[in-house]
PDB file of C-alpha atoms in Angstrom:
ATOM      1  CA  GLY A  11      16.710 -17.109 -19.481  1.00  0.00           C
ATOM      2  CA  GLY A  12      20.317 -17.005 -18.777  1.00  0.00           C
ATOM      3  CA  ARG A  13      22.531 -14.616 -16.749  1.00  0.00           C
ATOM      4  CA  GLY A  14      21.270 -11.006 -17.534  1.00  0.00           C
ATOM      5  CA  VAL A  15      18.189 -11.407 -19.462  1.00  0.00           C
ATOM      6  CA  VAL A  16      15.329 -10.122 -17.131  1.00  0.00           C
ATOM      7  CA  ARG A  17      12.050 -10.917 -16.854  1.00  0.00           C
ATOM      8  CA  VAL A  18       9.483  -8.973 -14.986  1.00  0.00           C
ATOM      9  CA  VAL A  19       5.314 -10.847 -15.222  1.00  0.00           C
ATOM     10  CA  GLY A  20       2.958  -7.597 -13.159  1.00  0.00           C
ATOM     11  CA  LEU A  21       0.010 -10.058 -12.050  1.00  0.00           C
ATOM     12  CA  ASP A  22      -3.468  -7.985 -11.031  1.00  0.00           C
ATOM     13  CA  VAL A  23      -7.002  -9.177 -10.192  1.00  0.00           C
ATOM     14  CA  ASP A  24      -8.098  -7.050 -12.511  1.00  0.00           C
ATOM     15  CA  ARG A  25      -8.986  -7.733 -16.489  1.00  0.00           C
ATOM     16  CA  GLY A  26      -9.158  -3.777 -16.875  1.00  0.00           C
ATOM     17  CA  MET A  27      -5.741  -2.661 -14.609  1.00  0.00           C
ATOM     18  CA  LEU A  28      -4.340  -5.431 -16.914  1.00  0.00           C
ATOM     19  CA  THR A  29      -5.358  -4.112 -20.250  1.00  0.00           C
ATOM     20  CA  TYR A  30      -3.868  -0.894 -19.212  1.00  0.00           C
ATOM     21  CA  ALA A  31      -0.888  -2.141 -17.778  1.00  0.00           C
ATOM     22  CA  ARG A  32      -0.416  -3.512 -21.572  1.00  0.00           C
ATOM     23  CA  ALA A  33      -0.945  -0.344 -23.184  1.00  0.00           C
ATOM     24  CA  ARG A  34       1.564   2.162 -20.753  1.00  0.00           C
ATOM     25  CA  THR A  35       4.917  -1.451 -20.585  1.00  0.00           C
ATOM     26  CA  ARG A  36       5.295  -2.863 -25.147  1.00  0.00           C
ATOM     27  CA  ARG A  37       9.380  -3.999 -23.796  1.00  0.00           C
ATOM     28  CA  GLU A  38      10.356  -7.370 -24.593  1.00  0.00           C
ATOM     29  CA  GLY A  39      10.922  -9.242 -21.277  1.00  0.00           C
ATOM     30  CA  VAL A  40       7.555  -7.507 -19.586  1.00  0.00           C
ATOM     31  CA  GLY A  41       4.454 -10.166 -19.370  1.00  0.00           C
ATOM     32  CA  TYR A  42       0.814  -9.082 -17.073  1.00  0.00           C
ATOM     33  CA  VAL A  43      -1.030 -12.026 -15.373  1.00  0.00           C
ATOM     34  CA  GLN A  44      -4.379 -12.234 -15.046  1.00  0.00           C
ATOM     35  CA  GLY A  45      -4.614 -13.885 -11.349  1.00  0.00           C
ATOM     36  CA  ASN A  46      -5.546 -13.728  -7.139  1.00  0.00           C
ATOM     37  CA  ALA A  47      -2.501 -12.902  -4.680  1.00  0.00           C
ATOM     38  CA  HIS A  48      -4.265 -15.759  -2.396  1.00  0.00           C
ATOM     39  CA  SER A  49      -3.919 -17.836  -5.383  1.00  0.00           C
ATOM     40  CA  LEU A  50      -1.252 -17.541  -7.779  1.00  0.00           C
ATOM     41  CA  PRO A  51      -1.513 -19.470 -11.444  1.00  0.00           C
ATOM     42  CA  LEU A  52       2.867 -19.475 -11.556  1.00  0.00           C
ATOM     43  CA  PRO A  53       5.376 -22.392 -10.928  1.00  0.00           C
ATOM     44  CA  ASN A  54       7.135 -22.492  -6.749  1.00  0.00           C
ATOM     45  CA  GLY A  55      10.981 -20.557  -7.574  1.00  0.00           C
ATOM     46  CA  SER A  56       9.723 -18.753 -10.543  1.00  0.00           C
ATOM     47  CA  PHE A  57      11.860 -15.764 -10.371  1.00  0.00           C
ATOM     48  CA  ASP A  58      14.669 -14.162  -7.963  1.00  0.00           C
ATOM     49  CA  GLY A  59      12.720 -11.348  -6.678  1.00  0.00           C
ATOM     50  CA  VAL A  60       8.440 -10.826  -5.763  1.00  0.00           C
ATOM     51  CA  VAL A  61       6.901  -7.689  -5.072  1.00  0.00           C
ATOM     52  CA  CYS A  62       4.215  -5.414  -3.249  1.00  0.00           C
ATOM     53  CA  HIS A  63       2.897  -2.454  -2.960  1.00  0.00           C
ATOM     54  CA  TYR A  64      -0.241  -1.063  -0.807  1.00  0.00           C
ATOM     55  CA  LEU A  65      -1.340  -4.857  -1.266  1.00  0.00           C
ATOM     56  CA  LEU A  66      -1.438  -6.634   1.673  1.00  0.00           C
ATOM     57  CA  LEU A  67      -3.833  -4.155   3.511  1.00  0.00           C
ATOM     58  CA  TRP A  68      -6.739  -4.953   0.646  1.00  0.00           C
ATOM     59  CA  LEU A  69      -5.924  -9.481   1.093  1.00  0.00           C
ATOM     60  CA  ALA A  70      -8.584 -11.190   2.839  1.00  0.00           C
ATOM     61  CA  ASP A  71      -5.816 -13.922   3.836  1.00  0.00           C
ATOM     62  CA  PRO A  72      -3.019 -11.203   3.681  1.00  0.00           C
ATOM     63  CA  GLY A  73       0.050 -13.647   5.111  1.00  0.00           C
ATOM     64  CA  HIS A  74      -1.493 -15.977   3.608  1.00  0.00           C
ATOM     65  CA  GLY A  75      -0.625 -14.272  -0.096  1.00  0.00           C
ATOM     66  CA  VAL A  76       2.651 -13.008   1.382  1.00  0.00           C
ATOM     67  CA  ALA A  77       3.349 -17.323   1.959  1.00  0.00           C
ATOM     68  CA  GLU A  78       2.418 -17.096  -2.117  1.00  0.00           C
ATOM     69  CA  MET A  79       5.094 -14.867  -2.434  1.00  0.00           C
ATOM     70  CA  ALA A  80       7.253 -16.240  -0.873  1.00  0.00           C
ATOM     71  CA  ARG A  81       6.303 -19.799  -2.609  1.00  0.00           C
ATOM     72  CA  VAL A  82       6.948 -18.415  -6.019  1.00  0.00           C
ATOM     73  CA  THR A  83      10.513 -16.739  -4.687  1.00  0.00           C
ATOM     74  CA  ARG A  84      13.834 -18.764  -5.657  1.00  0.00           C
ATOM     75  CA  PRO A  85      15.498 -20.156  -3.293  1.00  0.00           C
ATOM     76  CA  GLY A  86      17.773 -16.747  -1.742  1.00  0.00           C
ATOM     77  CA  GLY A  87      15.693 -14.549  -3.185  1.00  0.00           C
ATOM     78  CA  HIS A  88      13.846 -11.662  -2.357  1.00  0.00           C
ATOM     79  CA  VAL A  89      10.300 -10.993  -1.229  1.00  0.00           C
ATOM     80  CA  LEU A  90       9.013  -6.687  -0.890  1.00  0.00           C
ATOM     81  CA  ALA A  91       6.388  -5.507  -0.236  1.00  0.00           C
ATOM     82  CA  CYS A  92       7.433  -1.538  -0.465  1.00  0.00           C
ATOM     83  CA  ALA A  93       4.540   0.010   1.357  1.00  0.00           C
ATOM     84  CA  GLU A  94       1.902  -1.020   3.893  1.00  0.00           C
ATOM     85  CA  PRO A  95      -0.240   2.036   5.720  1.00  0.00           C
ATOM     86  CA  ASP A  96      -0.912   1.789   9.571  1.00  0.00           C
ATOM     87  CA  TYR A  97      -4.013   4.228  10.180  1.00  0.00           C
ATOM     88  CA  GLY A  98      -3.718   3.596  14.152  1.00  0.00           C
ATOM     89  CA  GLY A  99      -0.506   5.213  14.291  1.00  0.00           C
ATOM     90  CA  ARG A 100      -1.087   8.599  11.549  1.00  0.00           C
ATOM     91  CA  VAL A 101      -0.674  11.939  12.777  1.00  0.00           C
ATOM     92  CA  ASP A 102      -3.457  14.869  12.137  1.00  0.00           C
ATOM     93  CA  HIS A 103      -2.658  18.491  13.595  1.00  0.00           C
ATOM     94  CA  PRO A 104      -3.883  20.960  14.699  1.00  0.00           C
ATOM     95  CA  PRO A 105      -5.876  18.401  17.094  1.00  0.00           C
ATOM     96  CA  GLU A 106      -9.226  19.050  15.545  1.00  0.00           C
ATOM     97  CA  LEU A 107      -8.480  17.309  12.192  1.00  0.00           C
ATOM     98  CA  ALA A 108      -8.161  13.872  14.605  1.00  0.00           C
ATOM     99  CA  PRO A 109     -11.016  13.091  13.468  1.00  0.00           C
ATOM    100  CA  LEU A 110     -10.416  12.405   9.527  1.00  0.00           C
ATOM    101  CA  GLY A 111      -7.795  10.171  10.701  1.00  0.00           C
ATOM    102  CA  ARG A 112     -10.187   7.797  13.623  1.00  0.00           C
ATOM    103  CA  MET A 113     -13.110   8.197   9.904  1.00  0.00           C
ATOM    104  CA  GLN A 114     -10.941   7.382   7.281  1.00  0.00           C
ATOM    105  CA  ALA A 115      -9.554   4.013   9.287  1.00  0.00           C
ATOM    106  CA  GLU A 116     -12.988   2.563   9.824  1.00  0.00           C
ATOM    107  CA  GLY A 117     -13.291   4.063   6.007  1.00  0.00           C
ATOM    108  CA  LEU A 118     -10.870   1.452   5.127  1.00  0.00           C
ATOM    109  CA  ARG A 119     -13.135  -1.346   7.305  1.00  0.00           C
ATOM    110  CA  ARG A 120     -15.767  -0.904   5.465  1.00  0.00           C
ATOM    111  CA  GLN A 121     -14.035  -1.403   2.543  1.00  0.00           C
ATOM    112  CA  GLY A 122     -12.391  -4.511   3.504  1.00  0.00           C
ATOM    113  CA  ALA A 123      -8.796  -3.535   3.974  1.00  0.00           C
ATOM    114  CA  ASP A 124      -7.133  -3.502   7.313  1.00  0.00           C
ATOM    115  CA  PRO A 125      -6.343  -0.452   7.995  1.00  0.00           C
ATOM    116  CA  GLU A 126      -3.325  -1.378  10.489  1.00  0.00           C
ATOM    117  CA  MET A 127      -1.872  -3.871   7.984  1.00  0.00           C
ATOM    118  CA  GLY A 128       1.429  -1.763   8.466  1.00  0.00           C
ATOM    119  CA  ARG A 129       2.185  -2.660  12.033  1.00  0.00           C
ATOM    120  CA  LYS A 130       2.081  -6.538  10.658  1.00  0.00           C
ATOM    121  CA  LEU A 131       4.398  -6.735   8.438  1.00  0.00           C
ATOM    122  CA  GLY A 132       6.947  -8.223  10.253  1.00  0.00           C
ATOM    123  CA  GLU A 133       4.907 -10.869  11.656  1.00  0.00           C
ATOM    124  CA  LEU A 134       3.759 -12.245   7.677  1.00  0.00           C
ATOM    125  CA  PHE A 135       7.140 -11.946   6.901  1.00  0.00           C
ATOM    126  CA  VAL A 136       8.489 -14.244   9.561  1.00  0.00           C
ATOM    127  CA  ALA A 137       5.617 -16.760   9.192  1.00  0.00           C
ATOM    128  CA  ALA A 138       6.818 -16.772   5.274  1.00  0.00           C
ATOM    129  CA  GLY A 139      10.103 -18.117   6.330  1.00  0.00           C
ATOM    130  CA  LEU A 140      11.832 -15.554   5.247  1.00  0.00           C
ATOM    131  CA  GLU A 141      14.794 -13.837   7.482  1.00  0.00           C
ATOM    132  CA  THR A 142      13.468 -10.677   8.026  1.00  0.00           C
ATOM    133  CA  THR A 143      13.609  -6.482   7.593  1.00  0.00           C
ATOM    134  CA  VAL A 144      10.919  -4.239   8.426  1.00  0.00           C
ATOM    135  CA  GLY A 145      11.134  -0.335   8.258  1.00  0.00           C
ATOM    136  CA  VAL A 146       8.858   2.359   8.128  1.00  0.00           C
ATOM    137  CA  MET A 147       9.422   5.126   5.557  1.00  0.00           C
ATOM    138  CA  ALA A 148      10.204   8.341   6.263  1.00  0.00           C
ATOM    139  CA  GLY A 149       8.084  12.121   5.249  1.00  0.00           C
ATOM    140  CA  GLN A 150       9.620  15.397   4.427  1.00  0.00           C
ATOM    141  CA  TRP A 151       7.275  18.754   3.871  1.00  0.00           C
ATOM    142  CA  GLU A 152       7.339  21.604   1.602  1.00  0.00           C
ATOM    143  CA  LEU A 153       4.938  23.221   4.204  1.00  0.00           C
ATOM    144  CA  SER A 154       3.894  25.961   1.591  1.00  0.00           C
ATOM    145  CA  GLY A 155       3.493  23.895  -1.930  1.00  0.00           C
ATOM    146  CA  ALA A 156       3.164  20.626  -1.400  1.00  0.00           C
ATOM    147  CA  PHE A 157      -0.243  20.537   0.981  1.00  0.00           C
ATOM    148  CA  ALA A 158      -1.681  23.289  -0.977  1.00  0.00           C
ATOM    149  CA  ALA A 159      -0.987  21.136  -4.186  1.00  0.00           C
ATOM    150  CA  ASP A 160      -2.489  18.293  -3.185  1.00  0.00           C
ATOM    151  CA  PHE A 161      -5.784  19.464  -1.504  1.00  0.00           C
ATOM    152  CA  GLU A 162      -8.913  18.535  -3.741  1.00  0.00           C
ATOM    153  CA  ALA A 163      -7.342  15.594  -4.509  1.00  0.00           C
ATOM    154  CA  GLU A 164      -6.644  14.620  -1.261  1.00  0.00           C
ATOM    155  CA  TRP A 165      -9.650  15.692  -0.395  1.00  0.00           C
ATOM    156  CA  THR A 166     -12.238  13.813  -3.443  1.00  0.00           C
ATOM    157  CA  MET A 167     -10.357  10.439  -2.310  1.00  0.00           C
ATOM    158  CA  ARG A 168     -11.355  11.481   1.841  1.00  0.00           C
ATOM    159  CA  GLU A 169     -15.269  12.066   1.260  1.00  0.00           C
ATOM    160  CA  ARG A 170     -15.570   8.744  -1.723  1.00  0.00           C
ATOM    161  CA  ASP A 171     -14.062   6.945   1.733  1.00  0.00           C
ATOM    162  CA  LEU A 172     -15.486   9.420   4.269  1.00  0.00           C
ATOM    163  CA  ILE A 173     -19.406   9.270   3.065  1.00  0.00           C
ATOM    164  CA  GLY A 174     -22.324   8.187   5.324  1.00  0.00           C
ATOM    165  CA  LEU A 175     -19.386   8.599   8.539  1.00  0.00           C
ATOM    166  CA  CYS A 176     -20.557  12.046   8.611  1.00  0.00           C
ATOM    167  CA  SER A 177     -22.860  14.777   7.681  1.00  0.00           C
ATOM    168  CA  ARG A 178     -22.583  16.541   4.651  1.00  0.00           C
ATOM    169  CA  GLU A 179     -21.862  19.779   7.780  1.00  0.00           C
ATOM    170  CA  GLU A 180     -19.383  18.292   8.976  1.00  0.00           C
ATOM    171  CA  LEU A 181     -17.812  16.885   6.007  1.00  0.00           C
ATOM    172  CA  ASP A 182     -17.689  20.450   4.801  1.00  0.00           C
ATOM    173  CA  ARG A 183     -16.644  21.601   9.150  1.00  0.00           C
ATOM    174  CA  LEU A 184     -13.406  19.990   8.644  1.00  0.00           C
ATOM    175  CA  ARG A 185     -12.534  20.406   5.223  1.00  0.00           C
ATOM    176  CA  GLY A 186     -12.673  24.280   6.300  1.00  0.00           C
ATOM    177  CA  VAL A 187     -10.302  23.397   9.058  1.00  0.00           C
ATOM    178  CA  ASP A 188      -8.042  21.602   6.833  1.00  0.00           C
ATOM    179  CA  HIS A 189      -7.868  24.376   4.078  1.00  0.00           C
ATOM    180  CA  GLN A 190      -7.107  26.846   7.093  1.00  0.00           C
ATOM    181  CA  ALA A 191      -4.512  25.528   8.790  1.00  0.00           C
ATOM    182  CA  VAL A 192      -2.283  24.656   5.127  1.00  0.00           C
ATOM    183  CA  ALA A 193      -3.489  28.058   4.338  1.00  0.00           C
ATOM    184  CA  VAL A 194      -1.245  29.257   7.038  1.00  0.00           C
ATOM    185  CA  GLY A 195       1.720  26.536   7.972  1.00  0.00           C
ATOM    186  CA  ARG A 196      -0.440  24.471  10.811  1.00  0.00           C
ATOM    187  CA  ARG A 197      -1.075  21.606   9.243  1.00  0.00           C
ATOM    188  CA  MET A 198       0.792  18.166   9.096  1.00  0.00           C
ATOM    189  CA  LEU A 199      -0.472  14.098   8.035  1.00  0.00           C
ATOM    190  CA  PHE A 200       1.695  11.828   8.226  1.00  0.00           C
ATOM    191  CA  VAL A 201       0.141   8.065   8.049  1.00  0.00           C
ATOM    192  CA  PRO A 202       3.129   6.045   9.479  1.00  0.00           C
ATOM    193  CA  THR A 203       3.697   3.603   6.273  1.00  0.00           C
ATOM    194  CA  PHE A 204       5.917   0.192   6.747  1.00  0.00           C
ATOM    195  CA  TYR A 205       7.981  -2.350   4.400  1.00  0.00           C
ATOM    196  CA  ALA A 206       9.283  -5.083   4.764  1.00  0.00           C
ATOM    197  CA  TRP A 207      11.888  -7.105   2.872  1.00  0.00           C
ATOM    198  CA  GLY A 208      12.058 -11.499   3.363  1.00  0.00           C
ATOM    199  CA  LYS A 209      14.571 -13.117   2.359  1.00  0.00           C
ATOM    200  CA  LYS A 210      14.181 -16.777   1.229  1.00  0.00           C
ATOM    201  CA  SER A 211      16.911 -18.903   2.516  1.00  0.00           C
ATOM    202  CA  ALA A 212      18.868 -20.908  -0.667  1.00  0.00           C
ATOM    203  CA  LEU A 213      18.483 -24.306   1.548  1.00  0.00           C
TER     204      LEU A 213
END
């Protein structure tokens, strides 16, 4: 389109997610396409910018996924991976909760994910021919509120990831230690989450 005209295209492999997205964003200039990140059904150089978020850790070939994002970006445009976690650098305090991080990383591997994707972002973007900047997001916590508010939701997700990796008794024990640590303001959990910003050569 002309200068000032914005067109946004959302892509997902899951038709149900696209239906959900369409219902929430009925706006001019916003469209949705079903497709696979390994083979984007879009022409070369279609977009000024291409963005993904918590995607690459789930791809069988994340390097090819980044290359595909670069392919559909115009020369001089940008590719951005907003957030990719690195569970290999996870910090759990108090130390008794360290097994949670190890088990959660293993749970992700069993689901087909790469729990250490964050540290690999730079090399993937460089391999795709992008002028690359990589960073890691900082964190800030209100120890009296945020952990307590998120406790139930976090444990619901965690138990789903850890099923089969430890006994129910051990899971309940760790949950109790976690709950007590939150209650007295000792709990700290940090998963380094990386981002990468790449510029495609204008040549």
